[in-house]
Short mmCIF file of C-alpha atoms in Angstrom, two decimals:
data_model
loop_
_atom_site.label_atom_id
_atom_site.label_comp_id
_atom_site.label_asym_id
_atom_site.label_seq_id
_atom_site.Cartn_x
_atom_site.Cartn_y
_atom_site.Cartn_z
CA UNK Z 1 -56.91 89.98 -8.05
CA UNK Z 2 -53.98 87.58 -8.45
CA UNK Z 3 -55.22 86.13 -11.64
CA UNK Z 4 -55.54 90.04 -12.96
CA UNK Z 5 -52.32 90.72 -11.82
CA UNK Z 6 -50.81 87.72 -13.15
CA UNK Z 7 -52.40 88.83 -16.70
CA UNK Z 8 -50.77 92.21 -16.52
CA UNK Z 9 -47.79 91.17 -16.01
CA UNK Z 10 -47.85 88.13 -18.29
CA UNK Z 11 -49.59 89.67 -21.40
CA UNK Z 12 -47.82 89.69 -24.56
CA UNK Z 13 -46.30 86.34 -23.89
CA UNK Z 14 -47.35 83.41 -25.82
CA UNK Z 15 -49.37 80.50 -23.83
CA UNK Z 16 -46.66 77.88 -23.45
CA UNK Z 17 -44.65 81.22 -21.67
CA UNK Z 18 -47.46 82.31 -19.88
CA UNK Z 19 -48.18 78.51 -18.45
CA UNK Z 20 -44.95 78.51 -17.37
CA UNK Z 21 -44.50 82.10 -15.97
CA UNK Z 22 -47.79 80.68 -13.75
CA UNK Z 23 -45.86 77.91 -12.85
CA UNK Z 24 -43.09 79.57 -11.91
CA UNK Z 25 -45.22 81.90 -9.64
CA UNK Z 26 -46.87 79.09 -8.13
CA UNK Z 27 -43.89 76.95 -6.79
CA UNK Z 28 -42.44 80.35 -5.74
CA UNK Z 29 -45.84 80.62 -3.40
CA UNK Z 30 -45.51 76.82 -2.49
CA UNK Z 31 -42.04 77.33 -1.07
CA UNK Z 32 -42.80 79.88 1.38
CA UNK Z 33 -46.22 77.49 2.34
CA UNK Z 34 -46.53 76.03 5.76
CA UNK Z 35 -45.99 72.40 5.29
CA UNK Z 36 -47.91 69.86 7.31
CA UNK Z 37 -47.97 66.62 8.27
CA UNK Z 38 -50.60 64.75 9.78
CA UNK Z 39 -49.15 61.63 11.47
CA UNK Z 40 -50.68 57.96 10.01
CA UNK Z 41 -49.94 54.38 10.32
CA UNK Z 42 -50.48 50.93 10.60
CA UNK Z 43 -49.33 49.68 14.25
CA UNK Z 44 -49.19 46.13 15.07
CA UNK Z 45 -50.73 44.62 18.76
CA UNK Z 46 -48.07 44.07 20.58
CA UNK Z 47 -47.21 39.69 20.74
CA UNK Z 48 -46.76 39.59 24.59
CA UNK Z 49 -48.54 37.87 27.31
CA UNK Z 50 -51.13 40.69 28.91
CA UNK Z 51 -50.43 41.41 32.32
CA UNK Z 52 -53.12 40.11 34.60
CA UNK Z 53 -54.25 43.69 34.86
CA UNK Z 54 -57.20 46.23 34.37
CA UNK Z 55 -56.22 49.45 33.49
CA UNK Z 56 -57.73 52.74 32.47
CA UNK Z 57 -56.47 55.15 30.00
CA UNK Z 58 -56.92 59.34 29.84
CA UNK Z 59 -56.01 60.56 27.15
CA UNK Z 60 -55.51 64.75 27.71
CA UNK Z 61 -56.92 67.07 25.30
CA UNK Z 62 -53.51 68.20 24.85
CA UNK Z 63 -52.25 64.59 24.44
CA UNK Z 64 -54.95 63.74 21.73
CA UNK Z 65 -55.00 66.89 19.80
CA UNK Z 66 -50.83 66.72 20.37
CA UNK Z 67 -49.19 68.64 17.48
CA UNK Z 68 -45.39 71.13 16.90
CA UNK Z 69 -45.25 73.81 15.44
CA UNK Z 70 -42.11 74.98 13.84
CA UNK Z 71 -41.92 78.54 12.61
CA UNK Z 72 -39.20 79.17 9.55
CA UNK Z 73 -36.18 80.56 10.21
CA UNK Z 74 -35.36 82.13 7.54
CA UNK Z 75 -36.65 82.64 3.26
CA UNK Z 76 -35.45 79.69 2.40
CA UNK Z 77 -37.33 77.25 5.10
CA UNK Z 78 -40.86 76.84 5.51
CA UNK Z 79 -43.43 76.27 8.39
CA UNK Z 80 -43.65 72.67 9.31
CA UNK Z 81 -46.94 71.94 11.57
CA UNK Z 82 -46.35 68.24 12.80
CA UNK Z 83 -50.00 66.65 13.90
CA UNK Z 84 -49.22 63.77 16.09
CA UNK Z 85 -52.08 63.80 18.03
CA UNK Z 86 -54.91 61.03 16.27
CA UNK Z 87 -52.05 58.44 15.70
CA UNK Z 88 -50.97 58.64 19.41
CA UNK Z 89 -54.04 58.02 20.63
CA UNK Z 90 -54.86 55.33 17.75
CA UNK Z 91 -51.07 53.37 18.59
CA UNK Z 92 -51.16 53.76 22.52
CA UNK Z 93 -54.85 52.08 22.58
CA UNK Z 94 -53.23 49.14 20.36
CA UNK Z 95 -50.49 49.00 22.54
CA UNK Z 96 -51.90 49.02 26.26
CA UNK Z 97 -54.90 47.15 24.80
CA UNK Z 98 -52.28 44.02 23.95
CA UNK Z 99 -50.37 44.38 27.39
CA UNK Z 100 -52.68 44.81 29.67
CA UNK Z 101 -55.94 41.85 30.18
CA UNK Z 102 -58.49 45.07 29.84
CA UNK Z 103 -58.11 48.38 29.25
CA UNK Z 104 -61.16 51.24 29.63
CA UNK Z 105 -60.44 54.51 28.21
CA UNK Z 106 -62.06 57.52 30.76
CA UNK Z 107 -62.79 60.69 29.22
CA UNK Z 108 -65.30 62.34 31.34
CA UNK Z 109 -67.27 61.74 34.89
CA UNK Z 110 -69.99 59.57 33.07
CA UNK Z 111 -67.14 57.09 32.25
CA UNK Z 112 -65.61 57.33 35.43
CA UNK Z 113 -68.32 56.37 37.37
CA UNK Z 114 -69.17 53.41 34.94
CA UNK Z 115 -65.67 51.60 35.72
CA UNK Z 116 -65.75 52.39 39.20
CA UNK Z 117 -64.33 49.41 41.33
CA UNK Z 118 -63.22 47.58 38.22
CA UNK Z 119 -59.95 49.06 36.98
CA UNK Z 120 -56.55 48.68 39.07
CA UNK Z 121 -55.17 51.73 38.03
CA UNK Z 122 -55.13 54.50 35.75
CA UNK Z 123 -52.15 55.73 33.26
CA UNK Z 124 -52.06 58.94 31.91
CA UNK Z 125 -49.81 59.40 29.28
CA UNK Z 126 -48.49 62.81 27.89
CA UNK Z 127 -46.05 64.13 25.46
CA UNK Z 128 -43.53 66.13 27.24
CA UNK Z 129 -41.14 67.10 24.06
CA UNK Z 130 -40.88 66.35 20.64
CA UNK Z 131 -37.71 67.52 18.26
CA UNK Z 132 -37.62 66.19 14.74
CA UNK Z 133 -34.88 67.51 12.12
CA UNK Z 134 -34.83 67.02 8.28
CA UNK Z 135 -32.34 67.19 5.87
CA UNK Z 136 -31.86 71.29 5.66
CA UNK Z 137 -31.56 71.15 9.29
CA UNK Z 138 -28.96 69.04 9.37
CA UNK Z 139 -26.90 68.05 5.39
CA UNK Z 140 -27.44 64.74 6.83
CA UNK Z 141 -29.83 62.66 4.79
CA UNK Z 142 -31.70 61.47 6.97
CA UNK Z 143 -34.96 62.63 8.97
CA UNK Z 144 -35.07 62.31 12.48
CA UNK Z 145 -38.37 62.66 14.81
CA UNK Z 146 -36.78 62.69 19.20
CA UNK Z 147 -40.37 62.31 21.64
CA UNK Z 148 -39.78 62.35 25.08
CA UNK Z 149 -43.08 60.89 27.03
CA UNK Z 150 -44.16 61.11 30.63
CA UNK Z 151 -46.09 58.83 32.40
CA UNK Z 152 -48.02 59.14 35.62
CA UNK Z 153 -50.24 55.91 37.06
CA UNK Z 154 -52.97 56.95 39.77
CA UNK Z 155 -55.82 54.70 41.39
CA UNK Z 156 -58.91 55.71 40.19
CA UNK Z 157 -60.38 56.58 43.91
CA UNK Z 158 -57.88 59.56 43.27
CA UNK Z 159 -59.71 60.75 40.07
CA UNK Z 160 -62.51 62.80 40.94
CA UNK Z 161 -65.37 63.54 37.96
CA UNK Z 162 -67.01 67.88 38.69
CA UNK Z 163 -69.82 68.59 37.78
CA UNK Z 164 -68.96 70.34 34.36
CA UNK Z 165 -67.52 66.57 33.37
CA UNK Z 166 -64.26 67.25 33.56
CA UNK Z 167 -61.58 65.30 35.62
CA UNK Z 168 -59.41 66.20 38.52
CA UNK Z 169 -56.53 64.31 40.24
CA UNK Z 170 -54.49 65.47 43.17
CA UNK Z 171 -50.74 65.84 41.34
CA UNK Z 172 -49.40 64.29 45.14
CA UNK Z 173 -51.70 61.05 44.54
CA UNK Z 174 -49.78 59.48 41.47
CA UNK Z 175 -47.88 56.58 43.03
CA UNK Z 176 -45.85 56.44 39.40
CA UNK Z 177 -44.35 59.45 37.50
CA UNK Z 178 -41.68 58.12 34.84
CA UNK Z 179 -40.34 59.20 31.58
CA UNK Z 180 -39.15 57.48 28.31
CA UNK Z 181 -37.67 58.61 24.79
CA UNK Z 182 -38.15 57.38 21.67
CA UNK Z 183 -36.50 58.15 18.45
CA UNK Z 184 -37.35 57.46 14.91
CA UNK Z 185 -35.18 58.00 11.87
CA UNK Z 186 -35.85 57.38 7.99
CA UNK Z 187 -33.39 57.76 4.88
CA UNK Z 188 -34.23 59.96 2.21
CA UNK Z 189 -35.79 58.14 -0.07
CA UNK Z 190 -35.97 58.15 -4.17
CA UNK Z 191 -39.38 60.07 -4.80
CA UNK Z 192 -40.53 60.18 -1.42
CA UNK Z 193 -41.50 64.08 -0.14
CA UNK Z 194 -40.10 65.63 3.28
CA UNK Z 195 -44.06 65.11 4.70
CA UNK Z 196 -43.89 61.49 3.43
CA UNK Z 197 -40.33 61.19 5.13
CA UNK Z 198 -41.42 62.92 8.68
CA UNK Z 199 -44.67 60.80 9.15
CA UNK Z 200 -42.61 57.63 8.63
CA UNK Z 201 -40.04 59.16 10.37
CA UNK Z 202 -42.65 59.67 13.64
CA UNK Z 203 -44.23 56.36 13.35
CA UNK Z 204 -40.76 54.45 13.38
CA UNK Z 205 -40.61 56.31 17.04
CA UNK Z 206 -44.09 55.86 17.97
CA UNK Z 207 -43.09 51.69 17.49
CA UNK Z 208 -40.08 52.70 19.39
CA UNK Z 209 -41.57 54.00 22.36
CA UNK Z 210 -43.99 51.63 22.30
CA UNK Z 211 -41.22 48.86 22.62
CA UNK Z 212 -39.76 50.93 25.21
CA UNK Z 213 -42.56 51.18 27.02
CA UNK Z 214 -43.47 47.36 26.54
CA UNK Z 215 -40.05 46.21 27.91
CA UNK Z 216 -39.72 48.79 30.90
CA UNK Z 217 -43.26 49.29 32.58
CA UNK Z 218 -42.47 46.27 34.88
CA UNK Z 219 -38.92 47.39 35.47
CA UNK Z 220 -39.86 50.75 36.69
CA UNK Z 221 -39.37 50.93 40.48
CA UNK Z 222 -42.42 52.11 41.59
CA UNK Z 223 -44.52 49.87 38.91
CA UNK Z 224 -42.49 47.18 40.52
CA UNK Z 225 -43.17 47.63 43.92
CA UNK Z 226 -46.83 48.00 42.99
CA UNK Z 227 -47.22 45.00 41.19
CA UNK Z 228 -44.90 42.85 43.16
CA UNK Z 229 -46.29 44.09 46.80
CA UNK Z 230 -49.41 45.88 46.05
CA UNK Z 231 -48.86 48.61 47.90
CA UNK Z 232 -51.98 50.36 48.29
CA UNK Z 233 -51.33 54.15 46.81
CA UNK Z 234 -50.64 56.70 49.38
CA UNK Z 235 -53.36 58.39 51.93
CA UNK Z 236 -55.64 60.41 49.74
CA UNK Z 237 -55.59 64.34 49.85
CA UNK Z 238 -58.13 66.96 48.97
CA UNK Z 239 -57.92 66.81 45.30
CA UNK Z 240 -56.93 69.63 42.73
CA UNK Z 241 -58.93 71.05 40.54
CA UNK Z 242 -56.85 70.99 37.25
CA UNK Z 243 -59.51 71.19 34.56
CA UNK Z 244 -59.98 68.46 32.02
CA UNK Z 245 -56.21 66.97 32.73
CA UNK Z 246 -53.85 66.22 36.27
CA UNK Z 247 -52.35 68.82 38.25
CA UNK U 1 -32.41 65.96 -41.90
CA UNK U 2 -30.71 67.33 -39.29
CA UNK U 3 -33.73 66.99 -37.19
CA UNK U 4 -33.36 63.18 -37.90
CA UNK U 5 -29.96 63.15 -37.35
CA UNK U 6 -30.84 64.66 -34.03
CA UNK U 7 -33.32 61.71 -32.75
CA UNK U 8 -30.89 59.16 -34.25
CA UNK U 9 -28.33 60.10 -32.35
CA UNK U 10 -30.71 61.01 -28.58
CA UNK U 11 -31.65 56.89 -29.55
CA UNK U 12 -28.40 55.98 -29.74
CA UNK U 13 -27.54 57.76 -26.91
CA UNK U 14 -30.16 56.20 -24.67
CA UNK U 15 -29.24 52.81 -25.67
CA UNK U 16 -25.78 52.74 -25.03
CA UNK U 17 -26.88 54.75 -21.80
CA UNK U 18 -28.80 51.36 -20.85
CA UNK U 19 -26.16 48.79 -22.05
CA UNK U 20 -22.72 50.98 -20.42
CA UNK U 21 -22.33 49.64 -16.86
CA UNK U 22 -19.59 50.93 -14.50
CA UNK U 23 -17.15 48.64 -13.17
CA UNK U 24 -17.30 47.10 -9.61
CA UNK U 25 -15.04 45.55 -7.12
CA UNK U 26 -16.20 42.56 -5.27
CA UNK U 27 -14.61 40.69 -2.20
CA UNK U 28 -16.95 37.99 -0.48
CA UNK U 29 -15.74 36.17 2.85
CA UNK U 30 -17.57 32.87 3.55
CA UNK U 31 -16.79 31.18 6.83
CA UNK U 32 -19.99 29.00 7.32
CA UNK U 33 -20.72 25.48 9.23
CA UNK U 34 -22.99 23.10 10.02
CA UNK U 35 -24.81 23.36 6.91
CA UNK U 36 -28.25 21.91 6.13
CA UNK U 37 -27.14 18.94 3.32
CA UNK U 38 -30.36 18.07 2.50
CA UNK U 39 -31.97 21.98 2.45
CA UNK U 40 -34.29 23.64 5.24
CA UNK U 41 -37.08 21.26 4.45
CA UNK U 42 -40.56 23.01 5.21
CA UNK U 43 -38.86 24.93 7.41
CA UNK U 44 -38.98 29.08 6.50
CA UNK U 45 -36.04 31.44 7.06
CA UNK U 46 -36.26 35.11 7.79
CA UNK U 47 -33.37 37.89 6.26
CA UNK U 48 -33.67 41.32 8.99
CA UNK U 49 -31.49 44.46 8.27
CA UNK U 50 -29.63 45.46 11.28
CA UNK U 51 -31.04 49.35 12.45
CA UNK U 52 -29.35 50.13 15.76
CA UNK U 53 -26.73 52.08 14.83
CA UNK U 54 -27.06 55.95 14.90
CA UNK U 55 -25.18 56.64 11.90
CA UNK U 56 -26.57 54.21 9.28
CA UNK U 57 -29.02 51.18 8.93
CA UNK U 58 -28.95 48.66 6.44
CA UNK U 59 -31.41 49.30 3.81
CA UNK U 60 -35.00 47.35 3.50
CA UNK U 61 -34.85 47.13 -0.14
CA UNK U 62 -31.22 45.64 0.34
CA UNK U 63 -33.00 42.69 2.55
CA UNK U 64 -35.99 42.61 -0.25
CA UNK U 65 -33.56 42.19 -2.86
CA UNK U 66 -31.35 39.09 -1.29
CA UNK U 67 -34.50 37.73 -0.30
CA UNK U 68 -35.45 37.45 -3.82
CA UNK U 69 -32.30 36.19 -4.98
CA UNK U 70 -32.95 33.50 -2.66
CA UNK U 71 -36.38 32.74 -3.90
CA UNK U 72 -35.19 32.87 -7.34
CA UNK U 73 -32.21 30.37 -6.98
CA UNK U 74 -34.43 27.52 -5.02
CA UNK U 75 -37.79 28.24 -4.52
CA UNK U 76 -38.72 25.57 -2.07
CA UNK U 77 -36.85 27.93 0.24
CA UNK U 78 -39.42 29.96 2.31
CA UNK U 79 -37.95 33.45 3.17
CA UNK U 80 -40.13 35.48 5.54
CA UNK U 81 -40.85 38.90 4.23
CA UNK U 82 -39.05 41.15 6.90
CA UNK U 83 -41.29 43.88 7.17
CA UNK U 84 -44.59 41.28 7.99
CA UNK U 85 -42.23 39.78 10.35
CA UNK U 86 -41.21 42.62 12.38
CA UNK U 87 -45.04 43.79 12.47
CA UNK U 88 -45.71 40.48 13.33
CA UNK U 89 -43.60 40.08 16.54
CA UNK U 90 -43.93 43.95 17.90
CA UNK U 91 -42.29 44.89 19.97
CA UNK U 92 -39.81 42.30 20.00
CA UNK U 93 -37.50 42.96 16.42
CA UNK U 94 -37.44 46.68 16.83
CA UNK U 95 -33.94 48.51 17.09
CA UNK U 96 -34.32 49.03 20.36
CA UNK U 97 -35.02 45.40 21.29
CA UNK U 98 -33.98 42.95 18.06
CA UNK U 99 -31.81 40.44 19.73
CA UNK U 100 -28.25 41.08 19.10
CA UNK U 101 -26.27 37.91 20.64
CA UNK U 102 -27.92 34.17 19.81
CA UNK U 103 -28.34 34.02 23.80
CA UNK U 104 -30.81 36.30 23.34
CA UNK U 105 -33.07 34.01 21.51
CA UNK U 106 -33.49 32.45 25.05
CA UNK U 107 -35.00 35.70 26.80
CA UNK U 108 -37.41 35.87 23.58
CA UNK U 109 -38.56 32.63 23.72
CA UNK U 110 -39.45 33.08 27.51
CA UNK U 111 -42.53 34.78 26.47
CA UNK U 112 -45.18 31.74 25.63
CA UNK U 113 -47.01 33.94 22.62
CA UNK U 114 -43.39 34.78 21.16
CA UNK U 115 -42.52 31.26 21.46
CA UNK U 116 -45.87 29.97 19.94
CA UNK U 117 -44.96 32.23 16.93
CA UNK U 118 -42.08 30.86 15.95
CA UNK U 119 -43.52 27.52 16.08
CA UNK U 120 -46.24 28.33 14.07
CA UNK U 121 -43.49 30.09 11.44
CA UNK U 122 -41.39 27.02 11.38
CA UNK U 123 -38.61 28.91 12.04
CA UNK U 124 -35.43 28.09 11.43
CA UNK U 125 -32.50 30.08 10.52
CA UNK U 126 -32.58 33.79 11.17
CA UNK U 127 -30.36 36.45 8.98
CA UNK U 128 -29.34 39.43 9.82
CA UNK U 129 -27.87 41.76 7.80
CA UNK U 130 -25.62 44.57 8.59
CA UNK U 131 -24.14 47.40 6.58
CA UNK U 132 -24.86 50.21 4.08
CA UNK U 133 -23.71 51.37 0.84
CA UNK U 134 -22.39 55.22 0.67
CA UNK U 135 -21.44 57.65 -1.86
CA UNK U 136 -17.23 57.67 -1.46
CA UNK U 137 -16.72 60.77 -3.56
CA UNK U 138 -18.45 62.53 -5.82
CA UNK U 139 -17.06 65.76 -8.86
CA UNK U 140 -17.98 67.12 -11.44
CA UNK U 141 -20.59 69.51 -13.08
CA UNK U 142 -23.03 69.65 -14.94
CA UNK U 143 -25.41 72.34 -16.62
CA UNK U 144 -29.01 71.61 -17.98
CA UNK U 145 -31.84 74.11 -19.51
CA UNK U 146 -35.07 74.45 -20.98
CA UNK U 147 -35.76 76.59 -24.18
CA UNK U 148 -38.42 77.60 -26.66
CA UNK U 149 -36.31 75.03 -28.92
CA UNK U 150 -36.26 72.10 -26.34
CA UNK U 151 -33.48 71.24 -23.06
CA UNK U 152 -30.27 69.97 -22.90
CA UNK U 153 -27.64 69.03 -20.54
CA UNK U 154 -24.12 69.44 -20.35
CA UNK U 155 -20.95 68.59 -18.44
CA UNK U 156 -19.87 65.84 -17.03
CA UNK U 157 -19.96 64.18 -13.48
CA UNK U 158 -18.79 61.00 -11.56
CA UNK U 159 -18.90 59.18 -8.12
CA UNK U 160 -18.15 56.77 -6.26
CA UNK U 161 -20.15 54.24 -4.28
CA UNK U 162 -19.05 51.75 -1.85
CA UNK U 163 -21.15 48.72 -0.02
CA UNK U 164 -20.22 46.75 2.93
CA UNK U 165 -22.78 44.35 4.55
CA UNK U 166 -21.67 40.94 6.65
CA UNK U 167 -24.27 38.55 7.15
CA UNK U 168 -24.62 36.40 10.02
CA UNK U 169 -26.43 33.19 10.06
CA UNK U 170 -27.99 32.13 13.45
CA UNK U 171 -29.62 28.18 13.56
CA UNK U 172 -32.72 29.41 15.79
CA UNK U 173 -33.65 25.58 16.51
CA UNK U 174 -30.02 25.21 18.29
CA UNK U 175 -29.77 29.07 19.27
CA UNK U 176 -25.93 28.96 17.57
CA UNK U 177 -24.23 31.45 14.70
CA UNK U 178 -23.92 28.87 12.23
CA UNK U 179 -22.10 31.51 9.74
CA UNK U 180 -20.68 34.76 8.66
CA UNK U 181 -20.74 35.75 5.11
CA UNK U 182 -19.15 39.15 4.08
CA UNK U 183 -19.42 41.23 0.72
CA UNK U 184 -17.72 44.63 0.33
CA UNK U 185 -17.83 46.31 -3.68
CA UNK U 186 -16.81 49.58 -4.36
CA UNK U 187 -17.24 51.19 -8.29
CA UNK U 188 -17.62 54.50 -9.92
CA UNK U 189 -20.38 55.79 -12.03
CA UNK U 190 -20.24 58.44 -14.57
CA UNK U 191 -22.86 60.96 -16.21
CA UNK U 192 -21.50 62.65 -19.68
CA UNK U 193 -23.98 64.98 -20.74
CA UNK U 194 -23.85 66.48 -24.42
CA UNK U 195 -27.24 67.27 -24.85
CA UNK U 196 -28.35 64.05 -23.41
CA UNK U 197 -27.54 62.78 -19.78
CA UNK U 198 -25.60 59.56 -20.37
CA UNK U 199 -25.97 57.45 -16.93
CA UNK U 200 -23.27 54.70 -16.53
CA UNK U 201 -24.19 53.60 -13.41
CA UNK U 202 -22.10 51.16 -11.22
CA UNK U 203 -24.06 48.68 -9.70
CA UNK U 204 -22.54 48.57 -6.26
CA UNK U 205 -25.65 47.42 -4.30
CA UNK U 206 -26.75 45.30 -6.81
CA UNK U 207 -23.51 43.51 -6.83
CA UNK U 208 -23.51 43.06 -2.89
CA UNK U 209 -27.02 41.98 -3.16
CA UNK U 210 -26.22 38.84 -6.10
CA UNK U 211 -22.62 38.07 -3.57
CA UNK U 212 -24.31 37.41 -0.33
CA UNK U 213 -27.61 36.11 -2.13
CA UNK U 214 -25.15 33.37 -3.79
CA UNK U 215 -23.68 32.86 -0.54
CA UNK U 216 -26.76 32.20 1.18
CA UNK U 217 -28.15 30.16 -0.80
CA UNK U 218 -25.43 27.78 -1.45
CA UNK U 219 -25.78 27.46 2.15
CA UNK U 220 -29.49 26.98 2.86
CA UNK U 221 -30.21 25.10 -0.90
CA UNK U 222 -30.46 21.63 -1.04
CA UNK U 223 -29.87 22.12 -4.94
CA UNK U 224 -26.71 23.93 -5.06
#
């Protein structure tokens, strides 16, 4: 139908015209395209001494499969669908699994009950805002990526595997609930696209929060007071049901 | 003929577009001690681009480029690439955390695998740059378009391009600043376009870049 169109409209023109009359069409289409980026890197293990502990890892469905959204604003803008999700989950594992002796990831009640008795405690990590801005956003020539994480730490006697699989944790059993930011930036670049720009752009603030979660978690209060007087957790209640994820 | 006349004069065009240079300013400050007489040795040094502030960070193909300088002048001098360095010590030379006073070096060395590192590197001077190069002004217009008979550009524009970076030289063996070394240039560059766009380009960077790289390596070479 297009290409038909296309011919009525272009016929009578020679082929160089016609070429470029597609052309023309095309970037026309392109512009008004939802643009995507799908977050990659290369992160380094962390160079630290691993704290003598065991922990385990969930990962949310909403925290794996993370991703924004950003609808245009107006003619001139287009879509932008950030996908952060894979290269979270790829950089935190690198991360914990060079500050922490052992780490176990538990995604269901099977895995659970395997590293029952074994793990010391169990961080859930979760993506509580993410702003990035490029160029048009801002006349400033650079593109920025803002994430704003939330942490929770549980013992695993408080995560409970039903029967369907999932997970469930009583939201008044986490004995650590803390946030950090991180922030990326990256220059514009000679040749480099606004997708090539944005994915650096989130990576330089995935290695930031990384380094500020590396250089806080034993600050934190209640971390502290934890790992310095191992408090046990406090008395368990009835859990929640809250699906696949906490309460 | 005139079609020969024509590429004659786009040749000419393009080479005097590749020979014309703008002009540039240069002012280098040097206040350095405690230099290394006979060189660094074995010993390796690493140049890092300061990235903390909000509004700018200095440029990783500005570090790239002094770093070559420096392996060009003496190359017995081992300079640490700074991006495998950086990925190499995560977490601990990101903007967030990079050390910014030499009593820092202390804290980082408190970690045994950190310390081991550097060891293992033979570390022993540490660079960091600071600084950017930005566009002062900028006029001028210019006009370009395609047609069945070929493109063309015309008009004329200029701007202006200014670079400040100060370097400071920390001895990591004796965890002292051993230097500071700055280099501020400022030029314009100009694009005539009749037909062809004629690029004389100021080299501000590139000037900064060849200052401090001197600078630097009079300091570390045992040669100069």
């Amino acid at each position: 139908m297009v290409a038909r169109l296309l011919d009525l409209i272009t016929s009578g023109l020679s082929k160089y015209q016609r070429a470029l009359g597609a052309l023309g069409v095309a970037l026309l289409f392109t512009a008004c395209g939802a643009r995507e980026v799908v977050v990659q890197g290369n992160f380094p293990k962390p160079l630290m001494d691993p704290l003598p502990l065991t922990v385990a890892v969930i990962y949310t469905d909403e925290f794996a499969q993370h991703e924004i959204f950003d609808e245009a604003a107006g003619r001139a803008e287009s879509d932008w669908l950030v996908k952060t999700g894979d290269a979270q989950v790829e950089f935190w594992n690198t991360l914990l699994n060079g500050m922490f002796e052992s780490v176990v990831q538990i995604k269901d009640s099977e895995s659970l009950a395997a590293h029952q008795n074994t793990v010391d405690a169990v961080i859930i990590p979760a993506v509580a805002d993410l702003q990035y801005t490029i160029p048009l956003h801002t006349n400033v020539k650079i593109y920025e990526i803002w994430m704003k994480y939330r942490f929770k730490m549980v013992a695993l006697e408080d995560v409970h595997g039903n029967e369907n699989g999932d997970l469930s944790i009583n939201p008044d059993r986490y004995f650590a609930d803390w946030t950090l930011t991180a922030y990326g930036k990256t220059p514009t670049a000679f040749l480099q696209s606004d997708e090539e720009a944005v994915n650096l752009a989130a990576v330089v603030a995935l290695r930031d929060a990384g380094a500020n979660f590396a250089t806080s978690f034993s600050r934190v209060p209640d971390i502290a007071t934890w790992m310095n007087e191992g408090l046990p957790p406090a008395p368990s209640e009835e859990a929640e049901n809250t699906g696949a994820t906490d309460g | 003929m005139a079609k020969m006349l024509q590429r004659s004069l786009t040749a000419g065009l393009l080479v005097a577009a590749s020979i014309l240079q703008g002009c540039v300013n240069a002012t280098v400050d040097e206040m350095t001690f405690l230099e290394p007489t006979e060189g660094i040795g074995d010993a390796s040094v690493v140049i890092m681009g300061r990235r903390h502030a909000p509004d700018y960070e200095t440029e990783f193909d500005f570090i790239e480029c002094i770093g070559d300088h420096i392996r060009r002048g003496d190359n017995s001098i081992s300079v640490l690439h700074e991006l495998e360095f950086i990925n190499m010590m995560y977490p601990w030379f990101e903007p967030r955390t990079a050390p910014l006073r030499t009593d820092d070096i202390d804290k980082l060395l408190a970690q045994q695998r950190v310390a081991d590192r550097f060891e293992e590197l033979k570390l022993e001077y540490m660079i960091w740059i600071d600084g950017s190069t930005i566009e002062t002004n900028s006029s001028g217009s210019m006009t370009c378009g395609v047609g069945p008979g070929g493109a063309g550009c015309f008009g004329f524009g200029t701007w202006g391009n200014a670079s400040d970076y100060e370097a400071t030289i920390w001895d990591f063996t004796d965890e002292i600043e051993v230097g500071r070394i700055s280099a501020n240039t400022s030029g314009q560059s100009y694009m005539p376009a009749v037909v062809v766009p004629i690029p004389i380009i100021a080299p501000v960077q590139g000037t900064a870049c060849d200052s401090l790289g001197d600078q630097l390596l009079k300091y570390l070479s045992a040669k100069m």
